Coordinates of C-alpha atoms in Angstrom, one line a residue:
Chain A
X1 CA -12.7 -68.5 0.4
X2 CA -13.2 -70.6 3.5
X3 CA -15.5 -68.1 5.1
X4 CA -17.5 -67.9 1.9
X5 CA -17.9 -71.7 1.9
X6 CA -19.0 -71.5 5.5
X7 CA -21.5 -68.8 4.6
X8 CA -23.1 -70.9 1.8
X9 CA -23.4 -74.0 4.1
X10 CA -24.8 -72.0 7.0
X11 CA -27.4 -70.1 4.9
X12 CA -28.4 -73.2 3.1
X13 CA -29.1 -75.2 6.2
X14 CA -30.8 -72.3 8.0
X15 CA -33.2 -72.1 5.1
X16 CA -33.8 -75.8 4.9
X17 CA -34.7 -75.8 8.6
X18 CA -37.0 -72.8 8.4
X19 CA -38.9 -74.4 5.6
X20 CA -39.1 -77.8 7.3
X21 CA -42.5 -79.0 6.2
X22 CA -42.1 -78.1 2.6
X23 CA -38.6 -79.5 2.6
X24 CA -39.8 -82.8 3.9
X25 CA -42.5 -83.0 1.3
X26 CA -40.1 -82.2 -1.5
X27 CA -37.6 -84.8 -0.3
X28 CA -40.1 -87.6 0.1
X29 CA -41.5 -87.0 -3.3
X30 CA -38.1 -87.2 -4.8
X31 CA -37.4 -90.4 -2.8
X32 CA -40.6 -92.0 -4.0
X33 CA -40.2 -91.1 -7.7
X34 CA -36.6 -92.1 -7.8
X35 CA -37.5 -95.4 -6.1
X36 CA -39.9 -96.1 -8.9
X37 CA -37.2 -95.1 -11.5
X38 CA -34.8 -97.5 -9.8
X39 CA -37.3 -100.4 -9.6
X40 CA -38.2 -100.0 -13.2
X41 CA -34.5 -100.2 -14.2
X42 CA -33.9 -103.2 -12.0
X43 CA -36.9 -105.2 -13.3
X44 CA -35.9 -104.4 -16.9
X45 CA -32.3 -105.4 -16.2
X46 CA -33.5 -108.6 -14.5
X47 CA -35.7 -109.6 -17.4
X48 CA -33.0 -108.8 -19.9
X49 CA -30.5 -111.0 -18.1
X50 CA -33.0 -113.9 -17.6
X51 CA -33.9 -113.9 -21.3
X52 CA -30.5 -112.7 -22.6
X53 CA -30.0 -115.9 -24.6
X54 CA -33.3 -115.6 -26.3
X55 CA -33.1 -112.1 -27.7
X56 CA -33.1 -110.8 -31.3
X57 CA -35.3 -113.4 -32.7
X58 CA -33.5 -116.4 -31.3
X59 CA -36.2 -119.1 -30.7
X60 CA -34.1 -122.0 -29.7
X61 CA -30.6 -122.9 -28.7
X62 CA -28.6 -126.1 -29.5
X63 CA -26.2 -126.9 -26.7
X64 CA -23.4 -129.2 -27.8
X65 CA -21.7 -131.6 -25.5
X66 CA -18.5 -130.2 -24.1
X67 CA -16.7 -133.2 -25.5
X68 CA -18.4 -133.2 -28.9
X69 CA -16.0 -134.0 -31.8
X70 CA -15.2 -131.7 -34.6
X71 CA -17.1 -133.9 -37.0
X72 CA -20.3 -133.8 -35.0
X73 CA -20.0 -130.0 -34.7
X74 CA -19.3 -129.7 -38.4
X75 CA -22.5 -131.7 -39.2
X76 CA -24.7 -129.4 -37.2
X77 CA -23.1 -126.4 -38.7
X78 CA -23.6 -127.9 -42.2
X79 CA -27.4 -128.2 -41.5
X80 CA -27.6 -124.7 -40.1
X81 CA -25.8 -123.2 -43.1
X82 CA -27.9 -125.0 -45.7
X83 CA -31.4 -125.6 -44.3
X84 CA -34.0 -123.2 -45.7
X85 CA -35.8 -123.4 -42.3
X86 CA -32.9 -121.5 -40.6
X87 CA -32.7 -117.8 -41.1
X88 CA -29.5 -117.3 -39.1
X89 CA -27.5 -118.3 -36.0
X90 CA -24.7 -117.3 -33.8
X91 CA -22.1 -119.6 -32.4
X92 CA -21.2 -119.2 -28.7
X93 CA -17.9 -121.0 -28.0
X94 CA -16.7 -122.3 -24.7
X95 CA -14.8 -119.1 -23.7
X96 CA -17.8 -116.9 -24.6
X97 CA -20.2 -119.2 -22.7
X98 CA -17.9 -119.0 -19.7
X99 CA -17.8 -115.2 -19.8
X100 CA -21.6 -115.1 -20.0
X101 CA -21.9 -117.5 -17.1
X102 CA -19.6 -115.3 -15.1
X103 CA -21.7 -112.2 -15.8
X104 CA -25.0 -113.9 -15.0
X105 CA -23.7 -115.2 -11.7
X106 CA -21.3 -112.4 -10.8
X107 CA -22.8 -112.1 -7.3
X108 CA -22.4 -115.9 -6.7
X109 CA -18.6 -116.3 -6.9
X110 CA -18.6 -119.8 -5.4
X111 CA -20.7 -120.9 -8.4
X112 CA -18.4 -119.2 -10.9
X113 CA -15.4 -120.8 -9.2
X114 CA -16.8 -124.3 -9.5
X115 CA -16.7 -124.3 -13.2
X116 CA -14.1 -123.6 -15.9
X117 CA -14.3 -122.6 -19.5
X118 CA -13.5 -126.3 -20.4
X119 CA -16.7 -127.7 -19.1
X120 CA -19.0 -125.1 -20.6
X121 CA -21.1 -126.4 -23.5
X122 CA -20.6 -124.4 -26.7
X123 CA -24.0 -123.6 -28.3
X124 CA -25.8 -122.3 -31.4
X125 CA -28.4 -119.6 -31.0
X126 CA -30.8 -120.1 -33.9
X127 CA -33.2 -117.8 -35.6
X128 CA -35.7 -119.9 -37.5
X129 CA -37.3 -118.7 -40.8
X130 CA -40.7 -119.4 -39.2
X131 CA -41.0 -118.5 -35.5
X132 CA -44.3 -120.4 -35.1
X133 CA -44.0 -122.4 -31.9
X134 CA -45.1 -125.7 -33.4
X135 CA -42.6 -125.4 -36.2
X136 CA -39.8 -124.4 -33.7
X137 CA -40.6 -127.4 -31.6
X138 CA -40.4 -129.8 -34.6
X139 CA -37.0 -128.4 -35.7
X140 CA -35.7 -128.4 -32.2
X141 CA -36.7 -132.1 -31.8
X142 CA -34.7 -132.9 -35.0
X143 CA -31.6 -131.2 -33.7
X144 CA -32.0 -132.9 -30.4
X145 CA -31.5 -136.3 -32.1
X146 CA -28.2 -135.4 -33.7
X147 CA -25.0 -136.9 -32.3
X148 CA -22.9 -134.5 -30.1
X149 CA -25.9 -132.5 -29.1
X150 CA -26.4 -132.2 -25.3
X151 CA -29.8 -130.6 -25.3
X152 CA -32.0 -128.1 -27.1
X153 CA -33.7 -125.2 -25.2
X154 CA -36.6 -123.5 -26.8
X155 CA -38.0 -120.1 -25.9
X156 CA -41.3 -121.3 -24.4
X157 CA -44.5 -119.3 -24.2
X158 CA -43.9 -118.8 -20.5
X159 CA -40.6 -117.0 -21.2
X160 CA -42.3 -114.7 -23.7
X161 CA -45.0 -114.0 -21.3
X162 CA -42.7 -113.1 -18.5
X163 CA -40.7 -111.0 -20.8
X164 CA -43.8 -109.2 -21.8
X165 CA -45.0 -108.9 -18.3
X166 CA -41.7 -107.4 -17.1
X167 CA -41.7 -105.0 -19.9
X168 CA -45.2 -103.7 -19.1
X169 CA -44.4 -103.4 -15.4
X170 CA -41.2 -101.6 -15.9
X171 CA -42.8 -99.3 -18.5
X172 CA -45.7 -98.5 -16.2
X173 CA -43.3 -97.8 -13.3
X174 CA -41.2 -95.6 -15.6
X175 CA -44.2 -93.5 -16.7
X176 CA -45.3 -93.0 -13.1
X177 CA -41.8 -92.2 -12.2
X178 CA -41.4 -89.6 -14.9
X179 CA -44.6 -87.9 -13.8
X180 CA -43.4 -87.9 -10.2
X181 CA -40.0 -86.6 -11.0
X182 CA -41.8 -83.7 -12.7
X183 CA -43.9 -83.2 -9.6
X184 CA -40.7 -83.3 -7.4
X185 CA -39.1 -80.6 -9.6
X186 CA -42.2 -78.4 -9.2
X187 CA -42.3 -79.0 -5.4
X188 CA -38.6 -78.1 -5.1
X189 CA -39.2 -75.0 -7.2
X190 CA -42.0 -74.0 -4.8
X191 CA -40.0 -74.7 -1.7
X192 CA -37.1 -72.6 -3.0
X193 CA -39.6 -69.9 -4.0
X194 CA -40.9 -69.9 -0.5
X195 CA -37.4 -69.7 0.9
X196 CA -36.7 -66.7 -1.4
X197 CA -39.9 -65.0 -0.2
X198 CA -38.8 -65.5 3.4
X199 CA -35.6 -63.7 2.8
X200 CA -36.7 -60.8 0.6
X201 CA -35.3 -58.2 3.0
X202 CA -31.9 -59.9 3.1
X203 CA -31.8 -60.2 -0.7
X204 CA -32.6 -56.5 -1.0
X205 CA -29.8 -55.6 1.4
X206 CA -27.4 -57.9 -0.3
X207 CA -28.0 -56.3 -3.7
X208 CA -27.6 -52.8 -2.2
X209 CA -24.3 -53.5 -0.6
X210 CA -22.9 -55.1 -3.7
X211 CA -23.2 -58.9 -3.4
X212 CA -22.9 -60.5 -6.7
X213 CA -25.8 -62.3 -8.3
X214 CA -24.2 -65.7 -8.0
X215 CA -23.4 -65.1 -4.3
X216 CA -27.1 -64.5 -3.7
X217 CA -28.2 -67.4 -5.9
X218 CA -25.9 -70.1 -4.7
X219 CA -27.4 -70.9 -1.2
X220 CA -30.9 -71.3 -2.9
X221 CA -29.5 -73.5 -5.6
X222 CA -27.7 -75.6 -3.0
X223 CA -30.9 -75.9 -1.1
X224 CA -32.7 -77.4 -4.1
X225 CA -29.8 -79.7 -4.9
X226 CA -29.8 -81.0 -1.3
X227 CA -33.5 -81.8 -1.5
X228 CA -32.8 -83.8 -4.6
X229 CA -29.7 -85.6 -3.2
X230 CA -31.4 -86.5 0.1
X231 CA -34.4 -87.8 -1.7
X232 CA -32.2 -89.9 -3.9
X233 CA -30.2 -91.1 -0.9
X234 CA -33.5 -92.4 0.6
X235 CA -34.4 -94.1 -2.7
X236 CA -31.1 -96.2 -2.5
X237 CA -32.2 -98.5 0.3
X238 CA -35.6 -98.9 -1.4
X239 CA -33.7 -100.1 -4.4
X240 CA -32.0 -102.9 -2.4
X241 CA -35.3 -103.9 -1.0
X242 CA -36.7 -104.3 -4.5
X243 CA -33.6 -106.3 -5.4
X244 CA -33.9 -108.5 -2.3
X245 CA -37.6 -109.0 -2.2
X246 CA -39.2 -108.7 -5.7
X247 CA -36.5 -110.0 -7.9
X248 CA -35.8 -112.8 -5.4
X249 CA -39.4 -113.8 -5.7
X250 CA -39.0 -114.4 -9.4
X251 CA -35.8 -116.2 -8.9
X252 CA -37.2 -118.6 -6.4
X253 CA -40.3 -119.3 -8.4
X254 CA -40.2 -122.9 -9.7
X255 CA -42.6 -122.2 -12.6
X256 CA -39.8 -121.3 -15.0
X257 CA -36.4 -122.7 -14.0
X258 CA -34.7 -120.4 -16.4
X259 CA -35.7 -117.5 -14.3
X260 CA -33.2 -118.3 -11.8
X261 CA -31.2 -115.9 -14.0
X262 CA -33.5 -113.1 -12.9
X263 CA -30.8 -112.0 -10.5
X264 CA -29.4 -108.5 -10.7
X265 CA -25.8 -108.4 -9.4
X266 CA -25.1 -106.0 -6.6
X267 CA -22.8 -104.0 -8.8
X268 CA -25.7 -103.1 -11.0
X269 CA -27.8 -102.0 -8.0
X270 CA -24.9 -99.7 -7.0
X271 CA -24.5 -98.3 -10.5
X272 CA -28.3 -97.6 -10.5
X273 CA -28.0 -95.9 -7.2
X274 CA -25.3 -93.6 -8.5
X275 CA -27.6 -92.7 -11.4
X276 CA -30.4 -92.0 -9.0
X277 CA -28.2 -89.6 -7.0
X278 CA -27.2 -87.9 -10.2
X279 CA -30.8 -87.6 -11.3
X280 CA -31.9 -86.3 -7.9
X281 CA -29.2 -83.7 -7.8
X282 CA -29.9 -82.5 -11.3
X283 CA -33.7 -82.3 -10.7
X284 CA -33.1 -80.3 -7.5
X285 CA -30.7 -78.0 -9.2
X286 CA -32.9 -77.4 -12.2
X287 CA -36.0 -76.8 -10.0
X288 CA -34.1 -74.3 -7.8
X289 CA -32.4 -72.6 -10.8
X290 CA -35.8 -72.0 -12.3
X291 CA -37.1 -70.6 -9.0
X292 CA -34.1 -68.4 -8.6
X293 CA -34.1 -66.9 -12.2
X294 CA -37.9 -66.5 -12.3
X295 CA -38.6 -65.0 -8.9
X296 CA -35.4 -63.3 -7.7
X297 CA -34.6 -60.9 -10.5
X298 CA -30.9 -61.2 -9.9
Chain B
X1 CA -16.5 -38.3 -8.6
X2 CA -20.0 -38.0 -10.0
X3 CA -20.9 -36.3 -13.3
X4 CA -24.4 -36.0 -14.9
X5 CA -24.5 -34.8 -18.5
X6 CA -28.0 -33.9 -19.7
X7 CA -29.5 -36.9 -17.9
X8 CA -33.2 -37.6 -18.3
X9 CA -35.4 -40.3 -16.9
X10 CA -39.1 -40.8 -17.7
X11 CA -41.2 -43.4 -15.9
X12 CA -44.2 -45.2 -17.4
X13 CA -47.2 -43.0 -18.0
X14 CA -44.9 -40.1 -19.0
X15 CA -44.0 -39.2 -15.5
X16 CA -40.9 -37.1 -15.9
X17 CA -38.5 -37.8 -13.0
X18 CA -35.4 -36.0 -14.2
X19 CA -35.1 -33.7 -17.2
X20 CA -31.9 -32.7 -18.9
X21 CA -30.0 -32.6 -15.5
X22 CA -26.3 -31.8 -15.5
X23 CA -24.1 -31.5 -12.5
X24 CA -20.6 -32.4 -11.3
X25 CA -19.8 -33.4 -7.8
X26 CA -16.2 -33.5 -6.7
X27 CA -14.5 -36.0 -4.4
X28 CA -15.2 -35.2 -0.8
X29 CA -18.1 -32.8 -1.4
X30 CA -21.3 -32.8 0.8
X31 CA -24.4 -32.2 -1.3
X32 CA -28.0 -31.8 -0.3
X33 CA -30.7 -32.6 -2.8
X34 CA -33.8 -30.6 -1.9
X35 CA -37.2 -30.1 -3.5
X36 CA -40.8 -31.2 -2.9
X37 CA -41.9 -34.8 -3.1
X38 CA -41.8 -36.1 -6.6
X39 CA -39.3 -33.6 -7.7
X40 CA -36.8 -36.3 -8.7
X41 CA -34.5 -36.5 -5.6
X42 CA -34.9 -40.2 -5.2
X43 CA -34.5 -40.8 -8.9
X44 CA -31.2 -38.8 -8.8
X45 CA -30.0 -41.2 -6.0
X46 CA -31.3 -44.4 -7.6
X47 CA -29.5 -43.5 -10.9
X48 CA -26.2 -43.2 -9.1
X49 CA -26.6 -46.6 -7.6
X50 CA -27.8 -48.2 -10.9
X51 CA -31.2 -49.1 -9.4
X52 CA -32.5 -47.2 -12.3
X53 CA -31.0 -46.5 -15.7
X54 CA -31.2 -43.1 -17.4
X55 CA -33.2 -42.8 -20.7
X56 CA -30.9 -40.1 -22.0
X57 CA -27.6 -38.5 -21.2
X58 CA -24.5 -39.8 -19.6
X59 CA -23.8 -40.5 -16.0
X60 CA -20.4 -41.3 -14.6
X61 CA -19.6 -42.4 -11.1
X62 CA -15.9 -42.8 -10.0
X63 CA -14.9 -42.6 -13.7
X64 CA -17.3 -45.4 -14.8
X65 CA -20.2 -44.8 -17.2
X66 CA -23.0 -46.2 -15.1
X67 CA -25.6 -46.4 -17.9
X68 CA -23.3 -48.4 -20.2
X69 CA -22.0 -50.7 -17.4
X70 CA -22.8 -54.4 -17.9
X71 CA -25.1 -55.8 -15.2
X72 CA -22.4 -58.1 -13.7
X73 CA -20.3 -55.1 -12.9
X74 CA -23.1 -53.4 -11.0
X75 CA -22.3 -55.1 -7.7
X76 CA -18.7 -53.8 -7.9
X77 CA -20.0 -50.3 -8.4
X78 CA -22.3 -50.7 -5.4
X79 CA -19.3 -51.7 -3.2
X80 CA -18.0 -48.2 -3.7
X81 CA -21.3 -46.6 -2.7
X82 CA -22.8 -46.8 0.8
X83 CA -26.6 -46.3 0.9
X84 CA -28.8 -45.3 3.8
X85 CA -32.6 -45.0 3.9
X86 CA -35.3 -43.3 5.8
X87 CA -36.5 -46.7 7.0
X88 CA -33.0 -48.1 7.8
X89 CA -33.6 -51.5 6.1
X90 CA -32.0 -53.4 9.0
X91 CA -32.5 -57.2 9.2
X92 CA -34.8 -57.7 12.3
X93 CA -33.5 -61.1 13.3
X94 CA -29.8 -60.1 13.3
X95 CA -28.1 -58.2 16.1
X96 CA -26.4 -54.9 15.5
X97 CA -23.1 -56.6 15.1
X98 CA -24.5 -59.1 12.6
X99 CA -26.3 -56.5 10.6
X100 CA -23.1 -54.6 10.1
X101 CA -21.0 -57.8 9.5
X102 CA -23.6 -58.9 6.9
X103 CA -22.6 -56.0 4.7
X104 CA -19.0 -57.3 4.6
X105 CA -19.8 -61.0 4.6
X106 CA -22.0 -60.9 1.5
X107 CA -19.3 -59.3 -0.6
X108 CA -16.9 -62.0 0.4
X109 CA -14.6 -60.2 2.9
X110 CA -12.5 -62.5 5.0
X111 CA -13.5 -63.2 8.6
X112 CA -10.5 -61.5 10.1
X113 CA -11.3 -58.3 8.3
X114 CA -14.9 -58.5 9.6
X115 CA -13.7 -59.1 13.1
X116 CA -11.6 -56.0 13.1
X117 CA -13.7 -53.7 11.0
X118 CA -17.1 -54.2 12.6
X119 CA -16.1 -53.2 16.2
X120 CA -14.1 -50.2 14.8
X121 CA -17.1 -48.9 12.9
X122 CA -19.5 -49.5 15.8
X123 CA -17.1 -47.5 17.9
X124 CA -17.3 -44.7 15.3
X125 CA -21.1 -44.6 15.4
X126 CA -21.2 -44.9 19.1
X127 CA -22.9 -48.3 19.4
X128 CA -20.1 -50.5 20.8
X129 CA -22.0 -51.3 23.9
X130 CA -25.2 -52.3 22.0
X131 CA -23.5 -54.7 19.5
X132 CA -25.6 -57.6 20.8
X133 CA -29.0 -55.9 20.7
X134 CA -31.6 -56.6 18.0
X135 CA -32.9 -53.6 15.9
X136 CA -36.3 -53.4 17.6
X137 CA -34.5 -52.9 21.0
X138 CA -33.0 -49.7 19.7
X139 CA -34.3 -46.1 19.3
X140 CA -34.8 -44.8 15.8
X141 CA -31.6 -42.8 15.9
X142 CA -29.7 -45.8 17.0
X143 CA -31.1 -47.9 14.2
X144 CA -30.1 -45.2 11.7
X145 CA -26.6 -45.3 13.2
X146 CA -26.5 -49.1 12.6
X147 CA -27.6 -48.5 9.0
X148 CA -24.8 -45.9 8.6
X149 CA -22.3 -48.3 10.1
X150 CA -23.3 -51.0 7.6
X151 CA -23.1 -48.5 4.7
X152 CA -19.7 -47.2 5.7
X153 CA -18.0 -50.3 7.0
X154 CA -16.6 -51.1 3.6
X155 CA -15.2 -47.5 3.4
X156 CA -17.1 -46.5 0.2
X157 CA -16.1 -43.6 -1.9
X158 CA -19.6 -42.2 -1.9
X159 CA -22.4 -42.3 0.7
X160 CA -26.0 -41.9 -0.6
X161 CA -28.6 -41.0 1.9
X162 CA -32.3 -40.8 1.1
X163 CA -34.1 -38.8 3.8
X164 CA -32.0 -40.3 6.6
X165 CA -33.6 -38.1 9.2
X166 CA -37.1 -38.4 7.9
X167 CA -38.3 -40.5 10.8
X168 CA -36.3 -38.9 13.5
X169 CA -36.9 -36.0 15.9
X170 CA -34.8 -32.9 15.5
X171 CA -32.4 -33.6 18.4
X172 CA -31.7 -37.1 17.1
X173 CA -31.3 -35.8 13.6
X174 CA -28.5 -33.4 14.7
X175 CA -26.6 -36.4 16.0
X176 CA -27.0 -38.3 12.7
X177 CA -25.9 -35.2 10.8
X178 CA -22.8 -34.9 13.0
X179 CA -22.0 -38.4 12.2
X180 CA -22.4 -37.9 8.4
X181 CA -20.3 -34.7 8.6
X182 CA -17.6 -36.7 10.3
X183 CA -17.7 -39.3 7.6
X184 CA -17.6 -36.6 5.0
X185 CA -14.5 -35.0 6.6
X186 CA -12.7 -38.3 6.3
X187 CA -12.9 -37.9 2.5
X188 CA -16.2 -39.6 1.6
X189 CA -18.4 -37.9 -0.9
X190 CA -22.0 -37.6 0.6
X191 CA -25.1 -37.0 -1.4
X192 CA -28.2 -36.6 0.8
X193 CA -31.8 -36.1 -0.3
X194 CA -33.8 -34.3 2.4
X195 CA -36.8 -32.2 3.4
X196 CA -35.3 -31.0 6.6
X197 CA -35.0 -27.3 6.2
X198 CA -33.2 -26.6 9.5
X199 CA -30.5 -29.2 8.8
X200 CA -29.7 -27.7 5.4
X201 CA -29.8 -24.1 6.7
X202 CA -27.5 -25.0 9.6
X203 CA -24.9 -27.0 7.7
X204 CA -24.5 -24.5 4.8
X205 CA -23.2 -27.0 2.3
X206 CA -23.8 -27.3 -1.4
X207 CA -27.5 -27.5 -2.3
X208 CA -29.0 -28.8 -5.5
X209 CA -32.7 -28.0 -5.7
X210 CA -34.9 -30.0 -8.0
X211 CA -38.4 -29.1 -9.2
X212 CA -40.4 -31.5 -11.4
X213 CA -37.2 -33.1 -12.6
X214 CA -35.4 -30.0 -13.4
X215 CA -32.4 -28.6 -11.5
X216 CA -33.6 -25.1 -10.4
X217 CA -30.6 -24.1 -8.3
X218 CA -27.1 -25.3 -7.6
X219 CA -25.3 -23.3 -4.9
X220 CA -22.3 -24.0 -2.8
X221 CA -23.0 -23.1 0.9
X222 CA -26.6 -22.9 0.0
X223 CA -29.8 -22.8 2.1
X224 CA -33.1 -24.7 1.8
X225 CA -34.9 -22.0 -0.1

């Protein structure tokens, strides 16, 4: 068993080395396409986090004071329940607000530690009947004057614009990435095909002496899988650069203070990296499996 | 060991390679297949190894029906059959030792088996001192000995040889035949296709003569013609 493992490893690496230029091309293509996939996922996640409070039709949020009385709270709730201008709302209590805060700032533990659930303002996320911005501003102003209300935040045009922008960017990246992933699979297929061609004689002898089909196939499939995995491994540092540079740029922009939430926690970057490795491995395996079944006749 | 019952094989374009051929070969026999080019000798051999499948009839090798065998079993059939060629089919970048070891390695034999079996078989074929040479540093006869070593190292029940002396001079051919005879005497069934009249006439073993796919003659201790 051990000698068989050693055989697979040796044959795979000999073949990778013999085919160096194609191997490098295949690996780099995988790296670039998976970097784009990762960047797209990060930007989307960043935008989602930044605008999390304003999704599903929520146009403005009424933040209550942490020390608002039950009467003050009841009055607001009364208006929300009965006003024809309000389509719906969700109530986020102190505990939920604290949980959300923890998630948003999970990579800044010192910030999370500085607050407790007790000081978090409870809030109402409100979906108005008429989402027109003039109308929203007027209703928001009225709520702002109620006792017990700390502040009212509206989804400004800027937020919508950036949401839109990040959607477009991440979609464009994703389309380019999908095309490139396809190109990588073809390139891996070709590289493995070339490797098979270089070893025709060996394959012929292997068949004649009674090597099983899987024994013949496995080194080639490993080769393709390794292309995919190395490419994905190169895409991981690229992902951290995107996180550090691009997302940080949004975060530090003063234009929209809310976008300080445009941070993606490191845990998400690592999760994405694992996905990229999985995608890389699978693309490599599929590319080489196609080459093996189509061109090897075993 | 080998049984053909009314076996026929027709290639594309109605080329008849084997027609209604029946024969039985016992364990330990040495059989020459003779006949002109295109008479069906190679097809005979390729059917035994399941490189080809018969169109009609039944072919059994070591008790297994070769035609009905599912394709994943074929490698295990081939492990019981050694195969040598006119052009040797050695791997040019591997040494003599590595070429022989390759035959064991790719069927998953453990390394200690390889380490003991390969030197023993190289001793048998008389190439112990050339274990580290590459094939193109050897004479034709020596290359054929390597190919025999590779075919026999797994101790197969049957050895198939397709014109093994076709590229060799008569003196070298005699050496190769001595080796095959020795292997045969150890109990291995040998089936050899050949054009070499003097070898057939000297050895006086069973001869099956094919002509346009038909078995014309089947004699024990036969001659070429």
